[in-house]
Amino acid sequence: GNTIFSGEIKNIGSRRADFVKINFVFRKNWSGDTETRTAFVEGSYFTFEGSGITSNNSLLPGASGNFELIIPKEFGTFIGYSYNIDWEIYQ
């Protein structure tokens, strides 16, 4: 009974994109009520120089990464959705 949103994102830019995420905004009814859910893109592993932290949420130029967002049945119905893609650039 769950709804699954999945797909692939490609970095068409010339710089690495870090902590790439997709923010989905679900419209619950005609009154304008919304709920937001976020899915992070699974990309390349990268270790950041300043902090030494390693993450798999970076996309190198030309690289693609997958995402999956599971909306549980308990979320309820929605009449539509929109999304935006967000990322950061860290050193």
mmCIF file of C-alpha atoms in Angstrom:
data_model
loop_
_atom_site.group_PDB
_atom_site.id
_atom_site.type_symbol
_atom_site.label_atom_id
_atom_site.label_comp_id
_atom_site.label_asym_id
_atom_site.label_seq_id
_atom_site.Cartn_x
_atom_site.Cartn_y
_atom_site.Cartn_z
ATOM 1 C CA GLY A 1 0.000 0.000 0.000
ATOM 2 C CA ASN A 2 3.022 2.352 -0.058
ATOM 3 C CA THR A 3 3.750 4.789 -2.888
ATOM 4 C CA ILE A 4 7.340 4.852 -4.144
ATOM 5 C CA PHE A 5 8.955 7.695 -6.055
ATOM 6 C CA SER A 6 12.293 6.715 -7.595
ATOM 7 C CA GLY A 7 14.505 7.978 -10.334
ATOM 8 C CA GLU A 8 17.866 9.251 -11.436
ATOM 9 C CA ILE A 9 19.426 12.708 -11.292
ATOM 10 C CA LYS A 10 22.315 13.774 -13.544
ATOM 11 C CA ASN A 11 24.753 16.594 -12.795
ATOM 12 C CA ILE A 12 24.920 18.549 -16.056
ATOM 13 C CA GLY A 13 26.999 21.300 -14.463
ATOM 14 C CA SER A 14 30.768 21.777 -14.453
ATOM 15 C CA ARG A 15 31.247 21.503 -10.655
ATOM 16 C CA ARG A 16 30.661 18.799 -8.080
ATOM 17 C CA ALA A 17 27.251 18.956 -6.354
ATOM 18 C CA ASP A 18 27.260 17.920 -2.670
ATOM 19 C CA PHE A 19 24.371 16.699 -0.511
ATOM 20 C CA VAL A 20 22.025 16.537 -3.498
ATOM 21 C CA LYS A 21 18.406 16.201 -2.426
ATOM 22 C CA ILE A 22 14.945 16.340 -3.911
ATOM 23 C CA ASN A 23 12.238 18.125 -1.921
ATOM 24 C CA PHE A 24 8.744 16.868 -2.764
ATOM 25 C CA VAL A 25 5.762 19.032 -1.808
ATOM 26 C CA PHE A 26 2.529 17.031 -1.747
ATOM 27 C CA ARG A 27 -0.786 18.830 -2.078
ATOM 28 C CA LYS A 28 -3.147 16.976 0.231
ATOM 29 C CA ASN A 29 -6.467 18.586 -0.766
ATOM 30 C CA TRP A 30 -8.089 21.450 -2.662
ATOM 31 C CA SER A 31 -7.843 23.668 0.443
ATOM 32 C CA GLY A 32 -4.107 23.998 -0.143
ATOM 33 C CA ASP A 33 -2.800 21.804 2.695
ATOM 34 C CA THR A 34 0.685 20.492 1.890
ATOM 35 C CA GLU A 35 3.304 18.171 3.336
ATOM 36 C CA THR A 36 6.970 18.026 2.362
ATOM 37 C CA ARG A 37 9.226 14.971 2.156
ATOM 38 C CA THR A 38 12.894 14.846 1.131
ATOM 39 C CA ALA A 39 14.952 12.175 -0.653
ATOM 40 C CA PHE A 40 18.743 12.319 -0.829
ATOM 41 C CA VAL A 41 20.482 11.217 -4.015
ATOM 42 C CA GLU A 42 22.876 8.297 -3.722
ATOM 43 C CA GLY A 43 25.940 9.427 -5.630
ATOM 44 C CA SER A 44 29.714 9.169 -5.422
ATOM 45 C CA TYR A 45 31.642 8.872 -2.191
ATOM 46 C CA PHE A 46 33.624 12.008 -1.430
ATOM 47 C CA THR A 47 35.734 13.008 1.578
ATOM 48 C CA PHE A 48 35.625 16.726 2.391
ATOM 49 C CA GLU A 49 39.044 18.230 3.116
ATOM 50 C CA GLY A 50 38.013 20.621 5.869
ATOM 51 C CA SER A 51 36.124 18.161 8.044
ATOM 52 C CA GLY A 52 37.336 14.745 6.905
ATOM 53 C CA ILE A 53 33.693 13.642 6.635
ATOM 54 C CA THR A 54 32.893 11.118 3.896
ATOM 55 C CA SER A 55 29.473 11.082 2.242
ATOM 56 C CA ASN A 56 27.892 9.297 -0.729
ATOM 57 C CA ASN A 57 25.658 12.257 -1.597
ATOM 58 C CA SER A 58 27.976 13.987 -4.083
ATOM 59 C CA LEU A 59 27.560 14.040 -7.847
ATOM 60 C CA LEU A 60 30.620 14.761 -9.968
ATOM 61 C CA PRO A 61 30.146 16.658 -13.247
ATOM 62 C CA GLY A 62 28.453 14.344 -15.739
ATOM 63 C CA ALA A 63 27.661 11.719 -13.083
ATOM 64 C CA SER A 64 24.223 10.363 -12.215
ATOM 65 C CA GLY A 65 22.760 9.182 -8.935
ATOM 66 C CA ASN A 66 19.604 7.398 -7.859
ATOM 67 C CA PHE A 67 16.961 8.390 -5.347
ATOM 68 C CA GLU A 68 13.999 6.681 -3.745
ATOM 69 C CA LEU A 69 11.253 8.130 -1.586
ATOM 70 C CA ILE A 70 8.781 5.791 0.092
ATOM 71 C CA ILE A 71 5.464 7.347 1.060
ATOM 72 C CA PRO A 72 3.786 5.037 3.583
ATOM 73 C CA LYS A 73 0.105 4.228 3.265
ATOM 74 C CA GLU A 74 -0.499 6.117 6.549
ATOM 75 C CA PHE A 75 0.529 9.351 4.778
ATOM 76 C CA GLY A 76 -2.915 9.362 3.181
ATOM 77 C CA THR A 77 -4.037 10.572 -0.200
ATOM 78 C CA PHE A 78 -2.748 13.555 -2.142
ATOM 79 C CA ILE A 79 -4.034 15.279 -5.246
ATOM 80 C CA GLY A 80 -0.726 16.359 -6.721
ATOM 81 C CA TYR A 81 2.910 17.115 -6.037
ATOM 82 C CA SER A 82 5.788 19.284 -7.130
ATOM 83 C CA TYR A 83 9.500 18.994 -6.459
ATOM 84 C CA ASN A 84 12.722 20.947 -6.504
ATOM 85 C CA ILE A 85 16.323 19.796 -6.562
ATOM 86 C CA ASP A 86 18.744 21.306 -4.064
ATOM 87 C CA TRP A 87 22.497 20.902 -3.511
ATOM 88 C CA GLU A 88 25.460 22.547 -1.861
ATOM 89 C CA ILE A 89 29.097 23.034 -2.840
ATOM 90 C CA TYR A 90 31.558 22.318 -0.038
ATOM 91 C CA GLN A 91 35.350 22.341 -0.042
#
